[in-house]
PDB file of C-alpha atoms in Angstrom:
ATOM      1  CA  MET A   1      74.385  78.003 110.253  1.00 38.00           C
ATOM      2  CA  ALA A   2      77.200  76.128 111.938  1.00 42.00           C
ATOM      3  CA  ILE A   3      79.628  78.179 114.028  1.00 41.00           C
ATOM      4  CA  SER A   4      83.195  76.902 114.046  1.00 43.00           C
ATOM      5  CA  ARG A   5      84.859  76.742 117.430  1.00 46.00           C
ATOM      6  CA  GLN A   6      88.236  76.199 118.991  1.00 45.00           C
ATOM      7  CA  VAL A   7      88.797  74.392 122.264  1.00 42.00           C
ATOM      8  CA  ASP A   8      91.681  75.138 124.626  1.00 44.00           C
ATOM      9  CA  PHE A   9      92.789  73.334 127.756  1.00 42.00           C
ATOM     10  CA  GLU A  10      93.637  75.328 130.839  1.00 47.00           C
ATOM     11  CA  PRO A  11      94.511  74.178 134.381  1.00 45.00           C
ATOM     12  CA  ASP A  12      90.956  74.687 135.585  1.00 49.00           C
ATOM     13  CA  GLY A  13      89.433  72.673 132.768  1.00 47.00           C
ATOM     14  CA  TRP A  14      88.336  72.850 129.170  1.00 50.00           C
ATOM     15  CA  ARG A  15      87.199  76.174 127.796  1.00 52.00           C
ATOM     16  CA  GLU A  16      85.366  76.579 124.514  1.00 53.00           C
ATOM     17  CA  PHE A  17      85.684  79.716 122.405  1.00 52.00           C
ATOM     18  CA  ALA A  18      83.947  80.798 119.254  1.00 54.00           C
ATOM     19  CA  GLN A  19      86.402  81.266 116.418  1.00 53.00           C
ATOM     20  CA  PRO A  20      87.167  84.992 116.100  1.00 51.00           C
ATOM     21  CA  PRO A  21      85.842  86.776 113.014  1.00 49.00           C
ATOM     22  CA  ALA A  22      88.191  87.716 110.187  1.00 43.00           C
ATOM     23  CA  GLU A  23      88.765  91.166 111.726  1.00 44.00           C
ATOM     24  CA  TRP A  24      89.555  90.499 115.367  1.00 50.00           C
ATOM     25  CA  TRP A  25      90.961  93.078 117.767  1.00 66.00           C
ATOM     26  CA  GLY A  26      92.699  92.002 120.937  1.00 89.00           C
ATOM     27  CA  TYR A  27      92.389  93.927 124.184  1.00 95.00           C
ATOM     28  CA  ALA A  28      95.115  96.484 123.486  1.00 95.00           C
ATOM     29  CA  GLU A  29      93.851  97.301 120.010  1.00 94.00           C
ATOM     30  CA  ARG A  30      90.304  97.661 121.285  1.00 94.00           C
ATOM     31  CA  VAL A  31      91.442 100.157 123.918  1.00 97.00           C
ATOM     32  CA  ARG A  32      93.413 102.155 121.335  1.00 96.00           C
ATOM     33  CA  ARG A  33      90.425 102.295 118.971  1.00 95.00           C
ATOM     34  CA  MET A  34      88.254 103.613 121.829  1.00 97.00           C
ATOM     35  CA  GLY A  35      90.393 106.765 121.898  1.00 97.00           C
ATOM     36  CA  PRO A  36      91.770 107.152 125.431  1.00 98.00           C
ATOM     37  CA  LEU A  37      93.564 110.303 126.543  1.00 97.00           C
ATOM     38  CA  ALA A  38      96.463 108.128 127.711  1.00 97.00           C
ATOM     39  CA  TYR A  39      97.182 104.402 127.648  1.00 98.00           C
ATOM     40  CA  TRP A  40     100.196 102.967 129.460  1.00 98.00           C
ATOM     41  CA  ARG A  41     100.476  99.227 128.838  1.00 98.00           C
ATOM     42  CA  LEU A  42     103.308  99.148 131.419  1.00 98.00           C
ATOM     43  CA  ALA A  43     105.061  96.421 129.433  1.00 96.00           C
ATOM     44  CA  ASP A  44     108.258  98.466 129.111  1.00 96.00           C
ATOM     45  CA  ALA A  45     111.684  96.871 129.489  1.00 95.00           C
ATOM     46  CA  ALA A  46     114.071  98.031 132.192  1.00 93.00           C
ATOM     47  CA  GLY A  47     115.580 101.389 131.298  1.00 92.00           C
ATOM     48  CA  GLU A  48     112.797 102.337 128.907  1.00 95.00           C
ATOM     49  CA  PRO A  49     110.221 105.073 129.532  1.00 97.00           C
ATOM     50  CA  ALA A  50     106.663 104.202 130.513  1.00 97.00           C
ATOM     51  CA  THR A  51     105.299 104.495 126.990  1.00 97.00           C
ATOM     52  CA  ASP A  52     101.944 106.134 126.393  1.00 97.00           C
ATOM     53  CA  GLU A  53     100.377 104.313 123.441  1.00 97.00           C
ATOM     54  CA  MET A  54      98.648 107.565 122.467  1.00 96.00           C
ATOM     55  CA  GLY A  55     102.029 109.218 122.052  1.00 94.00           C
ATOM     56  CA  THR A  56     101.782 112.202 124.386  1.00 93.00           C
ATOM     57  CA  LEU A  57     102.334 111.285 128.043  1.00 96.00           C
ATOM     58  CA  ASP A  58     105.366 109.022 128.363  1.00 97.00           C
ATOM     59  CA  GLY A  59     106.458 108.653 131.989  1.00 97.00           C
ATOM     60  CA  SER A  60     109.696 107.867 133.818  1.00 96.00           C
ATOM     61  CA  TYR A  61     110.193 104.892 136.125  1.00 96.00           C
ATOM     62  CA  GLY A  62     111.770 105.508 139.503  1.00 93.00           C
ATOM     63  CA  GLY A  63     112.662 103.413 142.530  1.00 91.00           C
ATOM     64  CA  ALA A  64     112.603  99.620 142.603  1.00 93.00           C
ATOM     65  CA  THR A  65     110.480  98.409 139.705  1.00 95.00           C
ATOM     66  CA  ASP A  66     110.368  95.003 138.032  1.00 95.00           C
ATOM     67  CA  HIS A  67     109.739  94.404 134.331  1.00 96.00           C
ATOM     68  CA  THR A  68     109.661  90.612 134.146  1.00 95.00           C
ATOM     69  CA  ALA A  69     106.228  89.649 135.496  1.00 92.00           C
ATOM     70  CA  ALA A  70     103.824  88.146 132.965  1.00 94.00           C
ATOM     71  CA  GLY A  71     100.856  90.358 132.207  1.00 96.00           C
ATOM     72  CA  PRO A  72      97.183  89.490 132.738  1.00 96.00           C
ATOM     73  CA  LEU A  73      95.839  89.290 129.191  1.00 95.00           C
ATOM     74  CA  TYR A  74      94.902  86.023 127.539  1.00 90.00           C
ATOM     75  CA  ARG A  75      97.544  84.940 125.017  1.00 85.00           C
ATOM     76  CA  ASP A  76      99.266  88.326 125.117  1.00 90.00           C
ATOM     77  CA  PRO A  77     103.033  88.106 125.723  1.00 91.00           C
ATOM     78  CA  GLN A  78     103.350  91.626 127.144  1.00 94.00           C
ATOM     79  CA  ASN A  79     104.752  91.906 130.656  1.00 96.00           C
ATOM     80  CA  ALA A  80     103.490  94.041 133.518  1.00 97.00           C
ATOM     81  CA  ALA A  81     105.202  96.605 135.749  1.00 97.00           C
ATOM     82  CA  GLY A  82     106.021  95.489 139.277  1.00 97.00           C
ATOM     83  CA  PHE A  83     106.231  98.100 142.051  1.00 95.00           C
ATOM     84  CA  LEU A  84     108.484  96.720 144.757  1.00 92.00           C
ATOM     85  CA  GLY A  85     108.391  99.214 147.591  1.00 80.00           C
ATOM     86  CA  ASP A  86     108.675 102.801 148.761  1.00 80.00           C
ATOM     87  CA  ASN A  87     109.330 105.281 145.965  1.00 84.00           C
ATOM     88  CA  ALA A  88     108.705 102.728 143.204  1.00 92.00           C
ATOM     89  CA  SER A  89     106.641 104.793 140.810  1.00 94.00           C
ATOM     90  CA  ILE A  90     106.190 106.372 137.406  1.00 96.00           C
ATOM     91  CA  SER A  91     106.243 110.146 137.093  1.00 94.00           C
ATOM     92  CA  VAL A  92     104.282 111.640 134.224  1.00 94.00           C
ATOM     93  CA  PRO A  93     105.023 115.187 133.040  1.00 87.00           C
ATOM     94  CA  SER A  94     102.732 117.770 134.636  1.00 77.00           C
ATOM     95  CA  THR A  95      99.600 117.907 132.509  1.00 83.00           C
ATOM     96  CA  ASP A  96      96.009 118.981 132.604  1.00 91.00           C
ATOM     97  CA  LEU A  97      94.982 115.309 132.586  1.00 95.00           C
ATOM     98  CA  LEU A  98      91.236 115.184 133.405  1.00 95.00           C
ATOM     99  CA  ASN A  99      91.164 118.830 134.509  1.00 92.00           C
ATOM    100  CA  GLY A 100      87.574 120.048 134.481  1.00 91.00           C
ATOM    101  CA  VAL A 101      86.152 117.134 132.482  1.00 94.00           C
ATOM    102  CA  SER A 102      82.492 116.313 133.006  1.00 95.00           C
ATOM    103  CA  ALA A 103      83.090 112.550 132.757  1.00 97.00           C
ATOM    104  CA  CYS A 104      85.983 110.110 132.797  1.00 97.00           C
ATOM    105  CA  THR A 105      87.034 106.471 133.055  1.00 98.00           C
ATOM    106  CA  ILE A 106      90.192 104.947 134.516  1.00 98.00           C
ATOM    107  CA  LEU A 107      90.916 101.309 133.576  1.00 98.00           C
ATOM    108  CA  PHE A 108      93.660  99.057 134.937  1.00 98.00           C
ATOM    109  CA  TRP A 109      94.625  95.458 135.679  1.00 98.00           C
ATOM    110  CA  MET A 110      96.101  94.914 139.138  1.00 98.00           C
ATOM    111  CA  ARG A 111      97.752  92.094 141.065  1.00 97.00           C
ATOM    112  CA  TYR A 112      98.386  93.115 144.662  1.00 96.00           C
ATOM    113  CA  SER A 113     101.546  91.495 146.035  1.00 93.00           C
ATOM    114  CA  PRO A 114     101.537  91.577 149.859  1.00 90.00           C
ATOM    115  CA  SER A 115      99.561  88.770 151.460  1.00 91.00           C
ATOM    116  CA  ALA A 116      97.303  91.310 153.180  1.00 90.00           C
ATOM    117  CA  VAL A 117      96.072  94.771 152.172  1.00 92.00           C
ATOM    118  CA  ASN A 118      97.345  96.525 155.272  1.00 89.00           C
ATOM    119  CA  GLN A 119      98.231  99.934 153.821  1.00 88.00           C
ATOM    120  CA  ASP A 120      97.001 102.223 151.088  1.00 90.00           C
ATOM    121  CA  GLY A 121      98.655 102.025 147.698  1.00 93.00           C
ATOM    122  CA  HIS A 122      97.987 104.709 145.112  1.00 93.00           C
ATOM    123  CA  ILE A 123      97.523 103.507 141.531  1.00 96.00           C
ATOM    124  CA  LEU A 124      96.945 106.777 139.653  1.00 96.00           C
ATOM    125  CA  SER A 125      97.126 110.081 141.508  1.00 93.00           C
ATOM    126  CA  ARG A 126      97.047 113.845 141.123  1.00 90.00           C
ATOM    127  CA  TRP A 127      96.514 114.556 144.814  1.00 84.00           C
ATOM    128  CA  PRO A 128      99.205 116.113 147.057  1.00 74.00           C
ATOM    129  CA  SER A 129      97.280 116.748 150.301  1.00 70.00           C
ATOM    130  CA  SER A 130      93.854 117.118 151.875  1.00 65.00           C
ATOM    131  CA  SER A 131      94.105 120.912 151.659  1.00 67.00           C
ATOM    132  CA  VAL A 132      94.735 120.988 147.911  1.00 72.00           C
ATOM    133  CA  GLY A 133      92.312 119.747 145.254  1.00 75.00           C
ATOM    134  CA  GLY A 134      93.043 116.572 143.366  1.00 85.00           C
ATOM    135  CA  TRP A 135      91.874 113.096 142.378  1.00 91.00           C
ATOM    136  CA  MET A 136      93.162 109.556 142.736  1.00 92.00           C
ATOM    137  CA  VAL A 137      92.479 105.821 142.510  1.00 96.00           C
ATOM    138  CA  TRP A 138      94.007 103.572 145.152  1.00 95.00           C
ATOM    139  CA  ALA A 139      94.028 100.190 146.852  1.00 96.00           C
ATOM    140  CA  ASP A 140      92.426 101.098 150.163  1.00 95.00           C
ATOM    141  CA  ALA A 141      93.312  99.291 153.372  1.00 95.00           C
ATOM    142  CA  SER A 142      90.367 100.847 155.230  1.00 94.00           C
ATOM    143  CA  ALA A 143      87.922 103.096 153.404  1.00 94.00           C
ATOM    144  CA  TYR A 144      87.500 106.524 155.014  1.00 90.00           C
ATOM    145  CA  GLN A 145      83.715 106.857 154.743  1.00 91.00           C
ATOM    146  CA  SER A 146      82.415 103.291 154.848  1.00 94.00           C
ATOM    147  CA  GLY A 147      85.121 101.569 156.864  1.00 95.00           C
ATOM    148  CA  ARG A 148      85.202  98.720 154.354  1.00 97.00           C
ATOM    149  CA  SER A 149      88.601  97.094 154.198  1.00 97.00           C
ATOM    150  CA  ARG A 150      90.808  95.675 151.420  1.00 97.00           C
ATOM    151  CA  THR A 151      89.061  97.556 148.674  1.00 98.00           C
ATOM    152  CA  VAL A 152      89.550 100.044 145.839  1.00 98.00           C
ATOM    153  CA  SER A 153      88.493 103.688 146.195  1.00 97.00           C
ATOM    154  CA  PHE A 154      88.151 106.463 143.636  1.00 96.00           C
ATOM    155  CA  ALA A 155      88.046 110.125 144.674  1.00 93.00           C
ATOM    156  CA  ALA A 156      87.209 112.666 141.984  1.00 89.00           C
ATOM    157  CA  ASP A 157      87.451 115.845 144.073  1.00 79.00           C
ATOM    158  CA  ILE A 158      89.249 116.308 147.378  1.00 62.00           C
ATOM    159  CA  PHE A 159      89.179 119.571 149.332  1.00 59.00           C
ATOM    160  CA  VAL A 160      88.785 120.410 152.986  1.00 50.00           C
ATOM    161  CA  GLY A 161      85.080 119.944 153.635  1.00 53.00           C
ATOM    162  CA  GLN A 162      84.365 118.516 150.180  1.00 64.00           C
ATOM    163  CA  ASP A 163      84.877 114.898 149.238  1.00 72.00           C
ATOM    164  CA  VAL A 164      83.475 113.205 146.145  1.00 89.00           C
ATOM    165  CA  ARG A 165      84.313 109.526 146.159  1.00 93.00           C
ATOM    166  CA  VAL A 166      83.141 105.956 145.757  1.00 96.00           C
ATOM    167  CA  GLU A 167      84.480 103.116 147.905  1.00 97.00           C
ATOM    168  CA  GLY A 168      84.353  99.515 146.761  1.00 98.00           C
ATOM    169  CA  SER A 169      83.086  96.466 148.612  1.00 98.00           C
ATOM    170  CA  ALA A 170      85.137  94.811 151.332  1.00 98.00           C
ATOM    171  CA  ASP A 171      87.707  92.320 150.014  1.00 97.00           C
ATOM    172  CA  LEU A 172      87.505  93.739 146.503  1.00 98.00           C
ATOM    173  CA  VAL A 173      91.297  93.364 146.374  1.00 97.00           C
ATOM    174  CA  VAL A 174      92.442  89.731 146.509  1.00 96.00           C
ATOM    175  CA  PRO A 175      96.238  89.532 146.902  1.00 96.00           C
ATOM    176  CA  GLY A 176      98.105  87.517 144.301  1.00 96.00           C
ATOM    177  CA  VAL A 177      95.292  87.506 141.727  1.00 96.00           C
ATOM    178  CA  TRP A 178      95.050  89.544 138.526  1.00 97.00           C
ATOM    179  CA  SER A 179      91.792  91.511 138.396  1.00 98.00           C
ATOM    180  CA  PHE A 180      90.381  94.138 136.061  1.00 98.00           C
ATOM    181  CA  TYR A 181      89.064  97.400 137.519  1.00 98.00           C
ATOM    182  CA  ALA A 182      87.220 100.335 136.006  1.00 98.00           C
ATOM    183  CA  CYS A 183      86.430 103.605 137.779  1.00 98.00           C
ATOM    184  CA  THR A 184      83.996 106.017 136.128  1.00 98.00           C
ATOM    185  CA  PHE A 185      82.796 109.540 136.878  1.00 97.00           C
ATOM    186  CA  GLN A 186      79.692 111.070 135.334  1.00 96.00           C
ATOM    187  CA  GLY A 187      79.285 114.663 136.477  1.00 93.00           C
ATOM    188  CA  GLY A 188      76.041 115.369 138.307  1.00 93.00           C
ATOM    189  CA  ASP A 189      75.219 111.666 138.388  1.00 96.00           C
ATOM    190  CA  ALA A 190      77.524 109.101 139.954  1.00 96.00           C
ATOM    191  CA  LEU A 191      80.942 107.610 140.495  1.00 97.00           C
ATOM    192  CA  ARG A 192      81.186 103.866 139.882  1.00 98.00           C
ATOM    193  CA  ILE A 193      83.672 101.047 140.482  1.00 98.00           C
ATOM    194  CA  TYR A 194      83.619  97.853 138.423  1.00 98.00           C
ATOM    195  CA  LYS A 195      85.602  94.692 139.032  1.00 98.00           C
ATOM    196  CA  ASP A 196      86.103  92.064 136.332  1.00 98.00           C
ATOM    197  CA  GLY A 197      83.440  93.672 134.169  1.00 97.00           C
ATOM    198  CA  VAL A 198      80.724  93.812 136.859  1.00 98.00           C
ATOM    199  CA  LEU A 199      79.488  96.924 138.692  1.00 98.00           C
ATOM    200  CA  ASP A 200      80.583  96.723 142.315  1.00 98.00           C
ATOM    201  CA  ARG A 201      79.603 100.032 143.932  1.00 98.00           C
ATOM    202  CA  GLU A 202      78.321 103.452 142.954  1.00 97.00           C
ATOM    203  CA  ALA A 203      77.912 106.742 144.800  1.00 96.00           C
ATOM    204  CA  SER A 204      75.769 109.644 143.650  1.00 94.00           C
ATOM    205  CA  THR A 205      77.344 113.049 143.140  1.00 91.00           C
ATOM    206  CA  SER A 206      76.164 116.547 142.351  1.00 89.00           C
ATOM    207  CA  ALA A 207      79.690 117.629 141.389  1.00 88.00           C
ATOM    208  CA  PRO A 208      79.571 118.667 137.723  1.00 91.00           C
ATOM    209  CA  VAL A 209      83.257 118.229 136.823  1.00 91.00           C
ATOM    210  CA  MET A 210      86.540 116.717 137.966  1.00 91.00           C
ATOM    211  CA  THR A 211      88.915 118.866 139.983  1.00 87.00           C
ATOM    212  CA  THR A 212      91.148 121.275 138.103  1.00 86.00           C
ATOM    213  CA  THR A 213      94.660 121.019 139.509  1.00 85.00           C
ATOM    214  CA  SER A 214      98.240 121.811 138.566  1.00 84.00           C
ATOM    215  CA  ASN A 215      99.616 118.808 140.440  1.00 85.00           C
ATOM    216  CA  PRO A 216     101.786 116.263 138.618  1.00 87.00           C
ATOM    217  CA  THR A 217     100.493 112.837 137.680  1.00 93.00           C
ATOM    218  CA  TRP A 218     101.926 109.741 139.353  1.00 94.00           C
ATOM    219  CA  ILE A 219     101.459 106.029 138.749  1.00 96.00           C
ATOM    220  CA  GLY A 220     102.178 103.746 141.693  1.00 95.00           C
ATOM    221  CA  ARG A 221     102.366 106.388 144.411  1.00 90.00           C
ATOM    222  CA  SER A 222     100.816 109.551 145.759  1.00 82.00           C
ATOM    223  CA  ALA A 223     102.212 113.006 145.179  1.00 73.00           C
ATOM    224  CA  ALA A 224     101.797 113.516 148.917  1.00 67.00           C
ATOM    225  CA  ALA A 225     103.967 110.873 150.572  1.00 56.00           C
ATOM    226  CA  ALA A 226     105.708 108.097 148.694  1.00 49.00           C
ATOM    227  CA  SER A 227     106.782 106.369 151.894  1.00 51.00           C
ATOM    228  CA  ASN A 228     103.309 105.373 153.018  1.00 61.00           C
ATOM    229  CA  LYS A 229     101.243 105.631 149.845  1.00 82.00           C
ATOM    230  CA  SER A 230     103.305 103.496 147.475  1.00 90.00           C
ATOM    231  CA  PHE A 231     101.541 100.718 145.607  1.00 94.00           C
ATOM    232  CA  ARG A 232     102.971  97.231 146.022  1.00 94.00           C
ATOM    233  CA  GLY A 233     102.273  94.738 143.296  1.00 96.00           C
ATOM    234  CA  ASP A 234     101.887  94.542 139.522  1.00 97.00           C
ATOM    235  CA  LEU A 235      99.991  96.942 137.270  1.00 98.00           C
ATOM    236  CA  ALA A 236      99.192  96.662 133.572  1.00 98.00           C
ATOM    237  CA  GLU A 237      97.055  98.233 130.858  1.00 98.00           C
ATOM    238  CA  LEU A 238      96.320 101.571 132.574  1.00 98.00           C
ATOM    239  CA  ALA A 239      94.064 103.735 130.408  1.00 98.00           C
ATOM    240  CA  VAL A 240      92.370 107.098 130.983  1.00 98.00           C
ATOM    241  CA  PHE A 241      89.337 108.364 129.034  1.00 98.00           C
ATOM    242  CA  ASP A 242      87.529 111.694 129.092  1.00 97.00           C
ATOM    243  CA  ARG A 243      84.147 109.970 129.057  1.00 98.00           C
ATOM    244  CA  ALA A 244      82.376 107.404 131.197  1.00 98.00           C
ATOM    245  CA  LEU A 245      82.496 104.057 129.414  1.00 98.00           C
ATOM    246  CA  SER A 246      79.254 102.106 129.475  1.00 97.00           C
ATOM    247  CA  ALA A 247      78.785  98.997 131.575  1.00 97.00           C
ATOM    248  CA  GLN A 248      78.603  97.026 128.324  1.00 96.00           C
ATOM    249  CA  ASP A 249      81.948  98.437 127.128  1.00 97.00           C
ATOM    250  CA  ILE A 250      83.602  97.554 130.428  1.00 97.00           C
ATOM    251  CA  GLU A 251      82.156  94.042 130.467  1.00 96.00           C
ATOM    252  CA  SER A 252      83.292  93.514 126.872  1.00 94.00           C
ATOM    253  CA  LEU A 253      86.851  94.680 127.562  1.00 96.00           C
ATOM    254  CA  HIS A 254      87.135  92.314 130.502  1.00 96.00           C
ATOM    255  CA  GLY A 255      85.884  89.427 128.391  1.00 94.00           C
ATOM    256  CA  VAL A 256      88.378  90.134 125.614  1.00 93.00           C
ATOM    257  CA  GLY A 257      91.196  90.435 128.139  1.00 95.00           C
ATOM    258  CA  ARG A 258      90.278  87.022 129.537  1.00 92.00           C
ATOM    259  CA  GLY A 259      89.994  85.430 126.095  1.00 86.00           C
ATOM    260  CA  GLN A 260      86.228  85.263 125.937  1.00 77.00           C
ATOM    261  CA  LEU A 261      84.249  86.203 122.848  1.00 60.00           C
ATOM    262  CA  ARG A 262      80.564  86.958 123.132  1.00 55.00           C
ATOM    263  CA  LEU A 263      78.606  86.043 120.019  1.00 48.00           C
ATOM    264  CA  ALA A 264      75.768  88.189 118.797  1.00 47.00           C
ATOM    265  CA  ASP A 265      72.347  86.642 119.287  1.00 43.00           C
ATOM    266  CA  THR A 266      71.602  84.676 116.117  1.00 42.00           C
ATOM    267  CA  GLY A 267      68.248  83.323 117.230  1.00 44.00           C
ATOM    268  CA  GLY A 268      69.509  79.785 117.618  1.00 38.00           C
TER     269      GLY A 268
END
């Protein structure tokens, strides 16, 4: 059976795509149908709240933020949120987001702006200090345990004397380039970091659940110190799930976001 195709031209050459089926869901619709706890597309106009597509956790922008940068998704006109310096952030009402869950996934698209990753920048955080429990995902200038630089780290439980985290490979963050990241936690098994749909690093853990905390949720900064933990760059399509998405799900989402459609094996 012949498969109809469409061909597009892009700056790096010709790309061939299978024609989408009659019922075709773009990236955003696929994420919604997967049932996240919260999904901030971060495509809000200036003066608008940071809208949660799931309708429960709208946030408030603060500091110097930009709303004009083009987003990362193929043929999707939505913009991204730019975080321009200290105190640029989104505050989300205090919630029990991920409190005590046995598994979770945090997805986001990131374009780091400075030419070098020379300081930490928190992406999603419920962590005020090393003496109080919490969790966070951040662009990491120099990873605490491994010493790897210019990476992404994900800590699921932080207390004095207890640290459950996974640290990505060196140079996982490439300034000026949109990339897709997924961080997963499976209690009693492992924490994992994926970049552009591919598993990068994993770390085993015996911790059964995520930290329970009363700390507020922040996007683009830490609850601890905005002045030296602020993210600098563009963020888009930030989603939080209370389950660990499979490697296949993560790979598929990246492909859809990039405009790639994988056909089922037809045997020829």
